[in-house]
Short mmCIF file of C-alpha atoms in Angstrom, two decimals:
data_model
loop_
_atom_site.label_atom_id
_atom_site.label_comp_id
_atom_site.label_asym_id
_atom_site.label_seq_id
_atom_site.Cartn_x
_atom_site.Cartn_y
_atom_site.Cartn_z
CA UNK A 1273 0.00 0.00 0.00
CA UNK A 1274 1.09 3.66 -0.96
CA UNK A 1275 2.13 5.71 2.52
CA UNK A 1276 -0.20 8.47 2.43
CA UNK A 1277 1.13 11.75 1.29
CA UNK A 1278 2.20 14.15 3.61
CA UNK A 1279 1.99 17.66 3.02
CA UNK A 1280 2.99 19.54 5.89
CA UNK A 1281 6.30 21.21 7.12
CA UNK A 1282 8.94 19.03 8.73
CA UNK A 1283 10.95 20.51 11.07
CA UNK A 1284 13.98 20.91 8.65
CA UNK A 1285 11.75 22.66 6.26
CA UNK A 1286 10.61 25.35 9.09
CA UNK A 1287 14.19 26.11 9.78
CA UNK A 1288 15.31 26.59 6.41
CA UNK A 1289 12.72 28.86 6.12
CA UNK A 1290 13.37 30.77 9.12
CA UNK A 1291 16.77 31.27 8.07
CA UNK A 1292 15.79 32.77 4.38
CA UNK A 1293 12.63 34.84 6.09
CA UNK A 1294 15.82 36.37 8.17
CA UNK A 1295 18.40 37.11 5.63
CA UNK A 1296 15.24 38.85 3.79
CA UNK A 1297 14.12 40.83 6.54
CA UNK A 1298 17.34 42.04 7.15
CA UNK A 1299 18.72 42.30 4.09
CA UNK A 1300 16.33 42.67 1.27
CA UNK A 1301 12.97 44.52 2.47
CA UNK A 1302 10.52 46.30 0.32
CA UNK A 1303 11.83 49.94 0.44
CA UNK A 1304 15.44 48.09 -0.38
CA UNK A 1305 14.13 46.36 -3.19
CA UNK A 1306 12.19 49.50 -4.92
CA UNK A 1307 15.19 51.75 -4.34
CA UNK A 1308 17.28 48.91 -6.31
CA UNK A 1309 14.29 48.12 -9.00
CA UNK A 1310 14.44 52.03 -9.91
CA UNK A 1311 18.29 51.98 -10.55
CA UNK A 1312 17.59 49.37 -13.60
CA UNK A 1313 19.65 46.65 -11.72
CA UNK A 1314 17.53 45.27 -9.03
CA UNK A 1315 20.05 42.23 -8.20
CA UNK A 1316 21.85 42.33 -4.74
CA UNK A 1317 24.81 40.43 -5.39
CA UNK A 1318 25.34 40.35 -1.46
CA UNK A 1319 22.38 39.19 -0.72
CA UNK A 1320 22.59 36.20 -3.67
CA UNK A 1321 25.88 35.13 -2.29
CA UNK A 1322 24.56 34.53 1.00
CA UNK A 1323 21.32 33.03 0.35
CA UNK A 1324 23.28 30.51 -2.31
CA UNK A 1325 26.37 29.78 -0.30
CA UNK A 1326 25.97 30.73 3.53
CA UNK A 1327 22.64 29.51 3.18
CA UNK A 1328 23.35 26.95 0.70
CA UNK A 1329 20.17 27.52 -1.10
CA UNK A 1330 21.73 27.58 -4.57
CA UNK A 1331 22.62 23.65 -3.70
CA UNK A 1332 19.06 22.20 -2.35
CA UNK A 1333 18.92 20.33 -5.50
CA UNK A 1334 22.02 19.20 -6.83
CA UNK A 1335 23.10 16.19 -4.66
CA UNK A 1336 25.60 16.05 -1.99
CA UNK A 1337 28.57 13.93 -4.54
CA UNK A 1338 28.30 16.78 -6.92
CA UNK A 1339 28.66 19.96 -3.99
CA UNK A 1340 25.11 20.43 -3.46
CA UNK A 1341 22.96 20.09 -0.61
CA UNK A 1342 21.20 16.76 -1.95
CA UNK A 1343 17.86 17.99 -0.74
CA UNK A 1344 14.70 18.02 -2.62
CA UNK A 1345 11.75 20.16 -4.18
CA UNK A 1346 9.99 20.60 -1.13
CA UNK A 1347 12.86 22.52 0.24
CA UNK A 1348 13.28 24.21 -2.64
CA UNK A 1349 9.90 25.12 -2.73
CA UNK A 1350 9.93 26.59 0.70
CA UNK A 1351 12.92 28.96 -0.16
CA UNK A 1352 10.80 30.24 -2.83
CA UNK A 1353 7.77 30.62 -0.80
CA UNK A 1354 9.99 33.21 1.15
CA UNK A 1355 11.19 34.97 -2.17
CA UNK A 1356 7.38 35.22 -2.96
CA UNK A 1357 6.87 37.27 -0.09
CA UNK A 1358 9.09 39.68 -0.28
CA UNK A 1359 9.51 39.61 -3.99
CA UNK A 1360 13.24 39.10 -3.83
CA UNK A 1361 15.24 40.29 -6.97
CA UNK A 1362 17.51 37.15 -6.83
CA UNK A 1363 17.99 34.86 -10.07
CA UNK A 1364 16.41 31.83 -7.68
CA UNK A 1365 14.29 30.84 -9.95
CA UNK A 1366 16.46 30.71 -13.09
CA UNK A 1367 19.25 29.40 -11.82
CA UNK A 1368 18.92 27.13 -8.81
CA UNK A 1369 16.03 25.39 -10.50
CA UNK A 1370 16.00 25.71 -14.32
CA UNK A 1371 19.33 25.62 -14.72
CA UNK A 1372 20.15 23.21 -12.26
CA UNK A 1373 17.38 21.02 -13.43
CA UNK A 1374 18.26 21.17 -17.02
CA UNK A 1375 22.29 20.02 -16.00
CA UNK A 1376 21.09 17.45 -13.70
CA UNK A 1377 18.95 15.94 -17.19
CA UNK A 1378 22.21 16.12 -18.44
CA UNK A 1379 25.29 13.20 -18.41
CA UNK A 1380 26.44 14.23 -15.34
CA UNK A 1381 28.82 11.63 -14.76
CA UNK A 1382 30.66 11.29 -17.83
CA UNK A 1383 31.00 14.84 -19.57
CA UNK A 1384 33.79 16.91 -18.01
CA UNK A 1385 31.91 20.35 -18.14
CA UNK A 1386 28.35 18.93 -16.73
CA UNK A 1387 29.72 18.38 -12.98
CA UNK A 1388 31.93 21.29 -12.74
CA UNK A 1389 29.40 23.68 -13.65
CA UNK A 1390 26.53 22.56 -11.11
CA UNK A 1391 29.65 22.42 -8.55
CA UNK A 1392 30.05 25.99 -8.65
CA UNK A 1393 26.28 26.94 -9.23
CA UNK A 1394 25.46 25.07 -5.88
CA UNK A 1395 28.70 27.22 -4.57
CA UNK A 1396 27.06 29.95 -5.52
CA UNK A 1397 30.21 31.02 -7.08
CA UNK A 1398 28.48 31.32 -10.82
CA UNK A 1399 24.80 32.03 -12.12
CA UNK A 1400 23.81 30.06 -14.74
CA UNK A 1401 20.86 30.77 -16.36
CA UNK A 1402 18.74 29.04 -19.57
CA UNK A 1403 18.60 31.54 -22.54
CA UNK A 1404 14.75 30.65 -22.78
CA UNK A 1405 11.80 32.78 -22.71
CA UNK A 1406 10.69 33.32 -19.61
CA UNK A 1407 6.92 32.48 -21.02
CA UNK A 1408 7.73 29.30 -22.34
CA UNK A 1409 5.91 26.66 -20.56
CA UNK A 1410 6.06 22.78 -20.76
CA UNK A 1411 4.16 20.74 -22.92
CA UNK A 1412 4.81 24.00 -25.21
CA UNK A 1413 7.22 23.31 -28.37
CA UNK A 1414 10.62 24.31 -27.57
CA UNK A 1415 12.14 26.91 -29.28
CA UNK A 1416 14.86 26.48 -32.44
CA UNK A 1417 16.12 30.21 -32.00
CA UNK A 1418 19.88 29.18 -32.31
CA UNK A 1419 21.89 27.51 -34.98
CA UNK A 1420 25.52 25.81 -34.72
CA UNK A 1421 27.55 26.99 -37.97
CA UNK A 1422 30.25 24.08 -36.60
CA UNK A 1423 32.34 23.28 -33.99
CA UNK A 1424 29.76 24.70 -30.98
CA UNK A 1425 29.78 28.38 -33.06
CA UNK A 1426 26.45 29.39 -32.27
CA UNK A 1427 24.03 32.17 -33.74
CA UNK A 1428 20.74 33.20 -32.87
CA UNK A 1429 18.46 35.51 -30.89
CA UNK A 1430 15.64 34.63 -27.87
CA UNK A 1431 13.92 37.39 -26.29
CA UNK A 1432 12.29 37.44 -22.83
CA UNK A 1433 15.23 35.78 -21.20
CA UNK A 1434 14.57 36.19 -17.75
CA UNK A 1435 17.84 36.97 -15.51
CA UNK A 1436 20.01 37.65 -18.53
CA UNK A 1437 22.47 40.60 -16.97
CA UNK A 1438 22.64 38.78 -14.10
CA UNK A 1439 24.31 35.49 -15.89
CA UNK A 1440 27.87 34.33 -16.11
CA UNK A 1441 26.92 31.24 -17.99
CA UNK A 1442 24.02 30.91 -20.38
CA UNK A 1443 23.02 27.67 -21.25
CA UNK A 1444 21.61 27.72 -24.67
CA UNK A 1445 19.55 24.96 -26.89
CA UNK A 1446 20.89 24.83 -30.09
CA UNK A 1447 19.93 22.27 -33.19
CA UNK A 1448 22.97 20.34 -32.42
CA UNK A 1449 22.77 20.26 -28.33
CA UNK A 1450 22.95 22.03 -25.43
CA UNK A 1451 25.97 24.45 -24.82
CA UNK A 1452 26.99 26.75 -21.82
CA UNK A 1453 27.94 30.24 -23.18
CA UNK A 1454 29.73 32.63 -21.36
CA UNK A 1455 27.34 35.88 -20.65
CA UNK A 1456 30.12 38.01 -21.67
CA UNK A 1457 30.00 36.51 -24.95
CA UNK A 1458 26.19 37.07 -25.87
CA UNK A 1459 24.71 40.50 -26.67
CA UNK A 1460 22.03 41.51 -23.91
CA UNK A 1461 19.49 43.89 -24.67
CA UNK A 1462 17.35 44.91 -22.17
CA UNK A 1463 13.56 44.54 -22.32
CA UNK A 1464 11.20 46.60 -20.29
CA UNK A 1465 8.97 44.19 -17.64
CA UNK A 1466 5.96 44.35 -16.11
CA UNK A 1467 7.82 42.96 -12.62
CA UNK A 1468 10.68 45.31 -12.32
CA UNK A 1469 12.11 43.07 -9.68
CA UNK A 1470 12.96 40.19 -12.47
CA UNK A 1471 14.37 41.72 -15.46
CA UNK A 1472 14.42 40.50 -18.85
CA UNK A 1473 16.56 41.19 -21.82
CA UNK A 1474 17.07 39.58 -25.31
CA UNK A 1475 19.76 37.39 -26.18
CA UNK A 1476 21.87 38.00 -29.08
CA UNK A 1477 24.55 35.23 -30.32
CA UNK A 1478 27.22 36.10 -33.21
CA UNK A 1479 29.17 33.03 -33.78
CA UNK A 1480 29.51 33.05 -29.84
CA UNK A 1481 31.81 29.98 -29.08
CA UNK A 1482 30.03 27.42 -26.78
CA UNK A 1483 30.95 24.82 -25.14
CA UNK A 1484 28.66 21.09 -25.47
CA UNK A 1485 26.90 19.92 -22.79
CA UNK A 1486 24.43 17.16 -23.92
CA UNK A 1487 23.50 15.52 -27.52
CA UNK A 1488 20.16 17.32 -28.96
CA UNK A 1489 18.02 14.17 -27.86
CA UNK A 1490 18.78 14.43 -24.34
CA UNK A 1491 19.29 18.59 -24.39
CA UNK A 1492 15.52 18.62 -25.25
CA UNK A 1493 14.31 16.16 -22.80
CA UNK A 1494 16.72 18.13 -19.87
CA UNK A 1495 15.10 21.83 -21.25
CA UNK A 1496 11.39 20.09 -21.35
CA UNK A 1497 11.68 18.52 -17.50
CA UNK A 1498 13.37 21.79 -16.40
CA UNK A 1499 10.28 23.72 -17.41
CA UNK A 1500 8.00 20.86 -15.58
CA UNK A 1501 9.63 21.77 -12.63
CA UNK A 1502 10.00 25.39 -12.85
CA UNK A 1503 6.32 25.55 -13.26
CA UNK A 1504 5.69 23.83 -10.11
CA UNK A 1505 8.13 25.56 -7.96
CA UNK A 1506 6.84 28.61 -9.23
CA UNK A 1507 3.36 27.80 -7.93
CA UNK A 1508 5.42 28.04 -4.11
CA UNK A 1509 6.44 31.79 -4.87
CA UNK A 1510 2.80 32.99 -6.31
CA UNK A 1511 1.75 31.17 -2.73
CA UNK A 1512 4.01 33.25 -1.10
CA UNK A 1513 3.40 36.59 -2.70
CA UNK A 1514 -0.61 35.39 -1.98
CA UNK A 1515 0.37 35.17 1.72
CA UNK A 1516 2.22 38.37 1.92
CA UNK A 1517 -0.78 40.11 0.40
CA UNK A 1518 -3.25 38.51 2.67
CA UNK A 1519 -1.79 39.27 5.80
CA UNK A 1520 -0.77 42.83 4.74
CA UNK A 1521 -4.01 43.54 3.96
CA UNK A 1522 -5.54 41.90 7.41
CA UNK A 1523 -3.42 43.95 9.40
CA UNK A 1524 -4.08 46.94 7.59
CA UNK A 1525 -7.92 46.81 7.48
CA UNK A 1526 -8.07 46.29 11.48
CA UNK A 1527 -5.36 49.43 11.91
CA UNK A 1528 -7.60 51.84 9.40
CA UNK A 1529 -10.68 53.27 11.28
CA UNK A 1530 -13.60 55.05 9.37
CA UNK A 1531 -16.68 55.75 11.10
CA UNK A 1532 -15.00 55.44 14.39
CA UNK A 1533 -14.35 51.89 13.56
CA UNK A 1534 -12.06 49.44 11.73
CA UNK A 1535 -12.72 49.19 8.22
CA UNK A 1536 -12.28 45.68 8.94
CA UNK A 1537 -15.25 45.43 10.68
CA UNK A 1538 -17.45 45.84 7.94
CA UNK A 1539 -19.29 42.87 6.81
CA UNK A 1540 -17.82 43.30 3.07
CA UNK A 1541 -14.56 43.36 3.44
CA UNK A 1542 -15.10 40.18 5.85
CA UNK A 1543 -16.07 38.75 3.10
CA UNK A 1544 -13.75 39.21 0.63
CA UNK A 1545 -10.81 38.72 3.33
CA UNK A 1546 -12.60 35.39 4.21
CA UNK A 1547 -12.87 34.17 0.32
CA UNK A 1548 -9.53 35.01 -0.14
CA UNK A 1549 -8.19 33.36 2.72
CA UNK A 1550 -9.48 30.12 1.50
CA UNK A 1551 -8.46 30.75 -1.76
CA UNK A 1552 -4.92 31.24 -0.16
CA UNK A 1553 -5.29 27.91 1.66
CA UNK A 1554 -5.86 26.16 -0.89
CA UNK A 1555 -3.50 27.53 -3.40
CA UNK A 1556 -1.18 26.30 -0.24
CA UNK A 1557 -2.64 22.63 -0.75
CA UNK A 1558 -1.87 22.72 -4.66
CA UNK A 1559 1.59 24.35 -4.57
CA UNK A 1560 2.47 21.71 -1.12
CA UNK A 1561 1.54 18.77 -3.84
CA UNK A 1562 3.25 19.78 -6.91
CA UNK A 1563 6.73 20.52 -4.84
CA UNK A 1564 5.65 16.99 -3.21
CA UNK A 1565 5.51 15.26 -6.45
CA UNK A 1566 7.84 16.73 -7.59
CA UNK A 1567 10.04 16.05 -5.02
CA UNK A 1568 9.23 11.91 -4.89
CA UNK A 1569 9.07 12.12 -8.75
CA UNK A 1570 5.65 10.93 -8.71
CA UNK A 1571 3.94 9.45 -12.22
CA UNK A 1572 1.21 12.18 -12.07
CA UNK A 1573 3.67 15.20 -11.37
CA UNK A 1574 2.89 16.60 -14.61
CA UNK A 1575 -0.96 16.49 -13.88
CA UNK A 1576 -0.39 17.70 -10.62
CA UNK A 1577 2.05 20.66 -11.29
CA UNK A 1578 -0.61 21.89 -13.93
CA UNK A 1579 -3.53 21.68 -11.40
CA UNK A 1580 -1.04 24.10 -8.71
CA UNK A 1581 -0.14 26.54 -11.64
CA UNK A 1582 -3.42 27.13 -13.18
CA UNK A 1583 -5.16 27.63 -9.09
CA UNK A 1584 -2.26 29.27 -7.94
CA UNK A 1585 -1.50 31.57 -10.62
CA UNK A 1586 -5.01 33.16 -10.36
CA UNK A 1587 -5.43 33.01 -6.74
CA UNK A 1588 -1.75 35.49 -6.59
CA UNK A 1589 -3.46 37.83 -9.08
CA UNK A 1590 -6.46 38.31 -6.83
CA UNK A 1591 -4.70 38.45 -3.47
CA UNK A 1592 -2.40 41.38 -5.16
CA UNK A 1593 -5.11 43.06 -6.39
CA UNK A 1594 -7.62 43.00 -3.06
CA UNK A 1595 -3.99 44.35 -1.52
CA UNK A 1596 -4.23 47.13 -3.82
CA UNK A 1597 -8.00 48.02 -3.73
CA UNK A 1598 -8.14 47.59 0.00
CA UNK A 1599 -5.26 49.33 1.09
CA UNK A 1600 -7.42 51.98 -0.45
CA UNK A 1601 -5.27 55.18 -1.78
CA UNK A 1602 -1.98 54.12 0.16
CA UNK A 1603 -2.25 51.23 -1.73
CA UNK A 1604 -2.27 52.96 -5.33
CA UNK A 1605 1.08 54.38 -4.58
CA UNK A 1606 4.60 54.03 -5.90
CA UNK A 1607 6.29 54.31 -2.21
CA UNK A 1608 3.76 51.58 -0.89
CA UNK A 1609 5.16 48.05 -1.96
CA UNK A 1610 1.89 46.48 -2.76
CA UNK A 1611 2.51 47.40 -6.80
CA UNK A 1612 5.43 45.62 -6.37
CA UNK A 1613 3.38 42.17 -5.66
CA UNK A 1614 0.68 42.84 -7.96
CA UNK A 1615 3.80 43.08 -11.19
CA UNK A 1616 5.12 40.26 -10.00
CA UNK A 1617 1.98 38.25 -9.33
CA UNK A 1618 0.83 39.15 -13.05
CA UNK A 1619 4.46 38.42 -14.42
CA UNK A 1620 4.28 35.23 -12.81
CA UNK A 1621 0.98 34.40 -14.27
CA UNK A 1622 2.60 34.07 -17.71
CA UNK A 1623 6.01 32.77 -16.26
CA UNK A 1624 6.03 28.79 -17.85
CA UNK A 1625 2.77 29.03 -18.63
CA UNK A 1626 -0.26 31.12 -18.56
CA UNK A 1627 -3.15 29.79 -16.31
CA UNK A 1628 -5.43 29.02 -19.81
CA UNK A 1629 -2.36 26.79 -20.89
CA UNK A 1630 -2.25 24.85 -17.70
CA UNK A 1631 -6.28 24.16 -17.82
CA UNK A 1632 -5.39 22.61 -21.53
CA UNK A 1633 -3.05 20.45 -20.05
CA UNK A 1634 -5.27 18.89 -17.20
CA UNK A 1635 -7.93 18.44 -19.66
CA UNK A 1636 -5.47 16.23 -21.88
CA UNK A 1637 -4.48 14.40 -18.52
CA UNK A 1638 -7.95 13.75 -17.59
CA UNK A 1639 -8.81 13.00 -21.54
CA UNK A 1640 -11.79 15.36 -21.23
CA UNK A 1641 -12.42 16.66 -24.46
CA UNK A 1642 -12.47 20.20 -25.80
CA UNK A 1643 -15.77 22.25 -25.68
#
């Protein structure tokens, strides 16, 4: 018989994230993180180094023989949940996770440059980021935006790569493999986004010299698992910005009195507050299962992480936006930080995946047919 699964914190888990929660309060809180989003470069490279090595958060998921942490997605997931709330500018998501995850679908044993390179990712000592769009989500065809000329010369041009400037490495799908490409080498152009917090840029390549990583068979498969787990990790930091808004808007709503009362007294808001914080619960429950299959590498992981990202993609948007509206004028300000979770709740919502695509997937996995 299957042991039941088990969805709640361990003890390790808590810890982990009291640590990050810490380093984030201290280190990287809201009026930090706009003053840093309005210089163009929101990356704290300070803050980075110690949540990836003094942490060790870069490491949770490349095992212990090859200088990570040999953790799993649930921890993983937790580290994000904290990121959600306080809508870190830190290339977590790119390169602890994608990246990792597409090197670890790699030959990690046998090819020389495999190993070393998720050895000084889980270090912390390089970021290493997939020159992907940021909106490409799995199931989705992957993209043929770069061409080998011979000998690993590679040319080509993605946009939307999110996490570009902050990149030593790139790793790049071309028709003949995967390759890691040093940042220095590509031509970034920065795009304007919606979340200033994660920027994007496009990604030029003019006969930039690459180095291979993985035959074009098993590049694809790496890139297209990668994406399957990005998208369920990512449901962890829309549950996190969800939380933030939640109880940000809780406390403010009992603080603000109108009428010689709270605001929060008014039958109303107690609604909305109360529908939210179920939606919020149970956005908890779907992100909690993805990391969990994710984490035991469970047959229905892919049916799973699409039933966390297309609730919990939707239930960030609406917790970010009640923040907004209910925080009344405050809350419609560039000094207040709640913009700051409503850009990156919407970014997020087409991040691997837009909610619609999700739906389209559980409806294939369930064989229910289209309308």
């Amino acid at each position: 018989m299957t042991a039941p699964t088990d969805l709640l914190y361990s003890e390790t888990e808590e810890e982990l994230r009291s640590a990050v929660r810490s380093l984030l309060a201290d280190r990287s809180d809201s009026a930090g993180v706009l003053a840093r989003a309005e210089t163009g470069r929101p990356h704290d490279p300070a803050v980075w180094n110690t949540l990836a090595s003094g942490i060790g958060a870069a490491g949770l998921l490349v095992p212990e023989k090859l200088g990570g942490q040999g953790a799993s997605h649930r921890e993983a997931a937790v580290v994000l949940e904290e990121l959600g709330r306080a809508v870190a500018p830190v290339p977590y998501l790119t390169s602890a996770v994608l990246a990792t995850e597409i090197l670890l679908g790699c030959d990690t044993a046998d090819s020389a440059e495999v190993a070393p390179l998720l050895r000084e990712m889980a270090s912390g000592r390089r970021v290493c980021v997939p020159a992907v769009p940021l909106t490409l989500a799995p199931g989705a065809p992957l993209p043929a935006a770069f061409r080998d000329s011979g000998g690993g010369v590679l040319t080509g041009r993605v946009t939307a790569v999110a996490d570009a400037v902050a990149a030593d490495v790139l790793l790049v799908l071309a028709d003949t493999g995967l390759y890691a490409v040093p940042a220095a080498s590509a031509r970034l152009t920065a795009q304007v986004p919606l979340d200033l917090t994660r920027p994007l840029a496009a990604v030029t390549l003019d006969a930039a010299a690459g180095t291979l990583l993985a035959d074009p068979a098993t590049a694809r498969a790496a890139v297209a698992g990668a994406l399957l787990s990005g998208a369920g990790l990512l449901a962890s930091e829309q549950l996190g910005i969800a939380e933030w808004c939640l109880t940000q808007t809780v406390g403010y709503v009992r603080d603000r009195h109108q009428f010689n009362r709270p605001v929060g007294s008014f039958q109303a808001l107690k609604h909305r507050l109360a529908r939210l914080w179920l939606d919020v619960a149970s956005a908890r429950a779907a992100a909690r299962a993805a990391a969990d299959a994710l984490a035991g590498s469970a047959p229905d992981a892919p049916l799973t992480v699409a039933v966390a990202q297309a609730y919990c993609s939707g239930v960030a948007v609406r917790a970010a936006e009640e923040c907004v509206q209910l925080h009344g004028g405050i809350g419609m300000t560039w000094e207040h930080p709640a913009h700051l979770y409503l850009k990156r709740a919407k970014a997020d919502s087409l991040a691997l995946g837009t909610a619609g695509h999700h739906r389209g997937l559980v409806a294939d996995f369930a064989e229910l047919p289209a309308p």
